Tab-separated table of C-alpha atoms in Angstrom:
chain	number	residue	atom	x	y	z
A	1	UNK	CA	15.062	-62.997	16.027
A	2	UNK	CA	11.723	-61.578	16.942
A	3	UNK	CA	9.562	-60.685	14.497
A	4	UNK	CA	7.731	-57.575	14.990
A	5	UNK	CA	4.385	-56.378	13.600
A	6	UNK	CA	4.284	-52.330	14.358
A	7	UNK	CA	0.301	-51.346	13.909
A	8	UNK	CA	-0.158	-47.181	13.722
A	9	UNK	CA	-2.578	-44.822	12.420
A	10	UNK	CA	-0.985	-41.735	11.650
A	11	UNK	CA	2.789	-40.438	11.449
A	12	UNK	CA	4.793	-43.262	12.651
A	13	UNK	CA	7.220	-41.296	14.982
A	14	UNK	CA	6.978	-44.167	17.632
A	15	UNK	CA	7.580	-46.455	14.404
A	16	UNK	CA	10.552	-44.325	13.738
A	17	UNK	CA	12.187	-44.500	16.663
A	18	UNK	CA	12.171	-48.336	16.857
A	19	UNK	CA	13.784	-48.369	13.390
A	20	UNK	CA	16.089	-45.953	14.717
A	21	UNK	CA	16.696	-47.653	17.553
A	22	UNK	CA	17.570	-51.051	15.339
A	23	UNK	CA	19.607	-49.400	13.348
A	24	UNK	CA	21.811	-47.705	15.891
A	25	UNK	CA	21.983	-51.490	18.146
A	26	UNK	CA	20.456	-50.410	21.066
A	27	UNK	CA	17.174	-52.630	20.242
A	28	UNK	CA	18.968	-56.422	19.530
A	29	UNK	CA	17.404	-59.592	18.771
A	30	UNK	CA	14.358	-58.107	17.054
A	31	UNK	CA	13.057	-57.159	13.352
A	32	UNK	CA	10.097	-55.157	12.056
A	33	UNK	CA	9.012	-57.838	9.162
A	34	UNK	CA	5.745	-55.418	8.631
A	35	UNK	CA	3.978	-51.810	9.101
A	36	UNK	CA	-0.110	-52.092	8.949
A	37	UNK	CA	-2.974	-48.980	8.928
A	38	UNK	CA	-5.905	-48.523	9.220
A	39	UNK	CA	-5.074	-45.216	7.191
A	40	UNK	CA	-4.543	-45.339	3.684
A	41	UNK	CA	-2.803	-41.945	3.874
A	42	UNK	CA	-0.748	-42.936	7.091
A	43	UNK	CA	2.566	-41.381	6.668
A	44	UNK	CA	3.845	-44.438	8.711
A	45	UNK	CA	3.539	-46.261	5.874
A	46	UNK	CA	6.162	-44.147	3.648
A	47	UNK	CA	8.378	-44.677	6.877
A	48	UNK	CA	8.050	-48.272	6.372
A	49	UNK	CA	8.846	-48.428	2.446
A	50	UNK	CA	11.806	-46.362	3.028
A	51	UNK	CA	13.294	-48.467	5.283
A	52	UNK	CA	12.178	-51.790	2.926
A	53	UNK	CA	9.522	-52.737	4.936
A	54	UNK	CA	6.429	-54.023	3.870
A	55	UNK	CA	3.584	-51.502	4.214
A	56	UNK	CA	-0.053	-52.520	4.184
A	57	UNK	CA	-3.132	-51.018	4.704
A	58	UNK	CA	-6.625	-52.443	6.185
A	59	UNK	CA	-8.844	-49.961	6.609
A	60	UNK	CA	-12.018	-50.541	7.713
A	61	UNK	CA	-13.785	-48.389	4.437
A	62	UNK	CA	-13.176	-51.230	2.769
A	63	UNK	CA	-15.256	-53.830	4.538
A	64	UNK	CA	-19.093	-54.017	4.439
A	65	UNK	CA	-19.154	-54.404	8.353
A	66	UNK	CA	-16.718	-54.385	11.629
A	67	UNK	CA	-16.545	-58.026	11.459
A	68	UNK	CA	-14.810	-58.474	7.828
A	69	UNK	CA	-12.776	-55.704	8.789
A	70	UNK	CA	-11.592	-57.484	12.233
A	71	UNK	CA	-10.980	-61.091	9.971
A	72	UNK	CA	-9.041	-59.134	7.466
A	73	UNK	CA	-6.835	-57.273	10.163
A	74	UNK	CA	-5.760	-60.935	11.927
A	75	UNK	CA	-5.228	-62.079	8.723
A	76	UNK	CA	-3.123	-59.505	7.363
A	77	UNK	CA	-1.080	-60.230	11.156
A	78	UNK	CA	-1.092	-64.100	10.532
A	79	UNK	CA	0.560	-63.641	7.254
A	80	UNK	CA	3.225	-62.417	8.658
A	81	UNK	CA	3.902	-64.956	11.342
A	82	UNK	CA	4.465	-62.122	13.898
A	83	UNK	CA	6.228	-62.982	17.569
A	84	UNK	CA	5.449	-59.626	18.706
A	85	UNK	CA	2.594	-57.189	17.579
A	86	UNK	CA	3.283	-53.186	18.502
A	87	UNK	CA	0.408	-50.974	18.973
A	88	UNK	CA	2.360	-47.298	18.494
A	89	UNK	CA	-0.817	-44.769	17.644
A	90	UNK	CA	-2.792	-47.177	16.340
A	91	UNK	CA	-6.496	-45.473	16.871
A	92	UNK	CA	-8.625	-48.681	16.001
A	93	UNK	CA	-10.374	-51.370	18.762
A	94	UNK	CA	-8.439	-53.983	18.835
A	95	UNK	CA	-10.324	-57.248	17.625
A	96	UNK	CA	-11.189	-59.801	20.804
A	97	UNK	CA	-9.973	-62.468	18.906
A	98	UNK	CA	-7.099	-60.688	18.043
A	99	UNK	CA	-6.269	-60.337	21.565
A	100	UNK	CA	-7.070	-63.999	22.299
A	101	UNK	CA	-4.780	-65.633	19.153
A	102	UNK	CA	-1.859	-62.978	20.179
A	103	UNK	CA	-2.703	-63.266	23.955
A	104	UNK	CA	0.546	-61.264	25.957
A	105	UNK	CA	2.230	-60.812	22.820
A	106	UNK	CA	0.704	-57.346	21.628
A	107	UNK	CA	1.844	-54.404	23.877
A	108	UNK	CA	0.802	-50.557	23.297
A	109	UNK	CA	2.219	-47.193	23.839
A	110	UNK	CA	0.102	-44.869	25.977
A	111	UNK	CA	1.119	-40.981	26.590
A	112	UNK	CA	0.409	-41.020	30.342
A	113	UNK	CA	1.349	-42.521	33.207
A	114	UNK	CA	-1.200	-45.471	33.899
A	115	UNK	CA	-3.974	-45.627	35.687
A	116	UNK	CA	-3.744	-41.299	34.945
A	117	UNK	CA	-5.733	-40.477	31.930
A	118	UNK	CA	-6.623	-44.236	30.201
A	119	UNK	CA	-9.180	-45.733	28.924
A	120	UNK	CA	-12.529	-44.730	26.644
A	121	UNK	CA	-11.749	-41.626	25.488
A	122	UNK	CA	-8.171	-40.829	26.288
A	123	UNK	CA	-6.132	-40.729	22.973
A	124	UNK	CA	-3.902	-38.317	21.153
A	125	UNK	CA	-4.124	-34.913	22.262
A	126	UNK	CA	-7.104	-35.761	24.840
A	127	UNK	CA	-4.649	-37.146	26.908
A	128	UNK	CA	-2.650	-34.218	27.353
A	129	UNK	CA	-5.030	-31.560	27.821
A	130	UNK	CA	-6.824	-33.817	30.783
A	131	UNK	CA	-3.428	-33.722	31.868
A	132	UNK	CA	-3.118	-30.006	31.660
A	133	UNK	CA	-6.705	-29.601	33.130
A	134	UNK	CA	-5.776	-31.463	35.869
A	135	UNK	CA	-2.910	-29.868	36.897
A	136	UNK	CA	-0.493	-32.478	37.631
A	137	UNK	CA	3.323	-31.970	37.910
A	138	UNK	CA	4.236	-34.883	35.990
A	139	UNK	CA	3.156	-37.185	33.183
A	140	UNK	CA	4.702	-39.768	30.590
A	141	UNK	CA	4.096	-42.689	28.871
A	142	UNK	CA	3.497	-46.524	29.601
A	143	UNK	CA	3.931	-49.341	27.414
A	144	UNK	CA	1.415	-52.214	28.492
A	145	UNK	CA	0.115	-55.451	27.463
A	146	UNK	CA	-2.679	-55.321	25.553
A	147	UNK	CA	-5.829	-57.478	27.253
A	148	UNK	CA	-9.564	-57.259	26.539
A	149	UNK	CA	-10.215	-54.286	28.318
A	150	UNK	CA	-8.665	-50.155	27.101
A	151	UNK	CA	-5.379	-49.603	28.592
A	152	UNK	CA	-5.880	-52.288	31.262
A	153	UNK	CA	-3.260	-54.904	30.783
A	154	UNK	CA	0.435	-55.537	32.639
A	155	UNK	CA	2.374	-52.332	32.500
A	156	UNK	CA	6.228	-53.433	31.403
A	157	UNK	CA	7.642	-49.503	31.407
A	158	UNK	CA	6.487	-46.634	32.438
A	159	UNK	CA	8.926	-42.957	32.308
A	160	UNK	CA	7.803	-39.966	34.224
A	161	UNK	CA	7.693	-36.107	32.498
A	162	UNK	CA	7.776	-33.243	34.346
A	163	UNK	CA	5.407	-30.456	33.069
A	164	UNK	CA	6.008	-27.193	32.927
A	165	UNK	CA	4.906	-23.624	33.511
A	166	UNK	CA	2.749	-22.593	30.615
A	167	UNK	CA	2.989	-26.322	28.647
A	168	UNK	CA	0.231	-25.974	26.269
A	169	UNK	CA	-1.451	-29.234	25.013
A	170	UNK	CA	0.813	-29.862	21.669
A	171	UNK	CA	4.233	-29.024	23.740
A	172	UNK	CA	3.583	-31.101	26.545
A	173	UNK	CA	3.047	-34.161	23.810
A	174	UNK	CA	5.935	-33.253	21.763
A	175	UNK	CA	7.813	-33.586	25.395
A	176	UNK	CA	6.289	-36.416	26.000
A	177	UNK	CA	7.253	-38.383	23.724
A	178	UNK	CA	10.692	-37.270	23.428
A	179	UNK	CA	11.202	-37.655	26.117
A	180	UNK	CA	9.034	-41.165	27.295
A	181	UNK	CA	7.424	-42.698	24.456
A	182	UNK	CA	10.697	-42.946	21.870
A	183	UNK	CA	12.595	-44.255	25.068
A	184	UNK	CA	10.354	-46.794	26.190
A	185	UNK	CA	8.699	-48.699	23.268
A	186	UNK	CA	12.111	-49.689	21.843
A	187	UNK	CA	13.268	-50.545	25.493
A	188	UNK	CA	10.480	-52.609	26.249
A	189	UNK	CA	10.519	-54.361	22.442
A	190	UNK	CA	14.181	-54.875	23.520
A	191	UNK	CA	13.734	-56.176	26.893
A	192	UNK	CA	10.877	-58.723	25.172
A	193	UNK	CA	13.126	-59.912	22.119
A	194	UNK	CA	16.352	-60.586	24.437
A	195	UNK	CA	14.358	-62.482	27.130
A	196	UNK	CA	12.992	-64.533	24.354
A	197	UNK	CA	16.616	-65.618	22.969
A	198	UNK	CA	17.276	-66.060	26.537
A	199	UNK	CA	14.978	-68.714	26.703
A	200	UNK	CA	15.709	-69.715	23.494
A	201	UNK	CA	19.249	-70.182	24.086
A	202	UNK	CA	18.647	-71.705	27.925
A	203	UNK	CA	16.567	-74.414	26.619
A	204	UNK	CA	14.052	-75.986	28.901
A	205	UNK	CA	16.086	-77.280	31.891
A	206	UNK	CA	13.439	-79.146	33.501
């Protein structure tokens, strides 16, 4: 059984539809064991104590500098002895050593289709109405390894969304992730946590 760490910063919708998506069996061979913020006032969190999750919060107000805050946040992981860590709208840098103790086994949910509209700067909304600016004919999401640099590592899904005539910023997101985003995170969560009992059961036939 996988054990899954699900990081956000705000609602938890992506968070939602991986419970949802456990609940109803089309996600197998995994569990969310914990549900951590940065936000103190993250409705994610509710999400997670109504399901009988734990729910904790690391926020970086509470830490005298970046670098406590960054311990504290790997710590708060290790406890947890996590197989899998999910980044779904979680709005803080990622520590380096974070990335290096959990190296290809933290993967993030991005509202575009990658390399389109990553990186510094591209979050939320942003993302969207560069999108819109642009004036391409489709978009989606990506779920992606996390590495050391912003939105840069192995892409495992990606789901195209067609956008439409007069789309402002907050539809085309809602459609989005509708559409992409609650699709492909537990898909790709699922696709990690089966190919892991795979191995599991295989055994090492060398």
């Amino acid at each position: 059984m996988l054990r899954v760490g699900v990081m956000v910063s705000g609602g938890g919708t992506n968070l939602q539809a991986i419970l949802d998506a456990i609940d109803a069996g089309k996600l197998t061979n995994a569990r969310v064991v914990v549900v951590i913020s940065n936000n103190p006032g993250a409705y994610a969190l509710e999400r997670a104590r109504k399901h009988g999750i734990p729910a904790a919060c690391v926020s970086p107000k509470e830490f005298g500098d970046r670098e406590q805050f960054n311990e504290a946040l790997v710590a708060k992981a290790d406890e947890y002895e996590l197989d899998l860590i999910v980044l779904a709208g979680f709005l803080v840098k990622i520590p380096q050593q974070m990335i290096d103790k959990y190296e290809h086994r933290i993967i993030n949910i991005h509202p575009s289709l990658i390399p389109s509209f990553c990186g510094v700067g591209y979050y939320g909304l942003k993302v969207h109405e560069a999108a819109l600016a642009r004036g391409v004919k489709l978009t989606g999401a990506t779920v992606h390894y996390v590495d050391g640099g912003m939105d840069t590592g192995p892409i495992l899904l990606q789901k195209a969304v067609k956008v439409q005539e007069g789309d402002t910023p907050e539809v085309l997101q809602r459609r989005v992730m509708e559409e992409a985003e609650w699709v492909i995170l537990p898909e790709a969560i699922h696709q990690i946590a089966n190919a892991k009992q795979s191995q599991k059961e295989g055994g090492d036939n060398r």
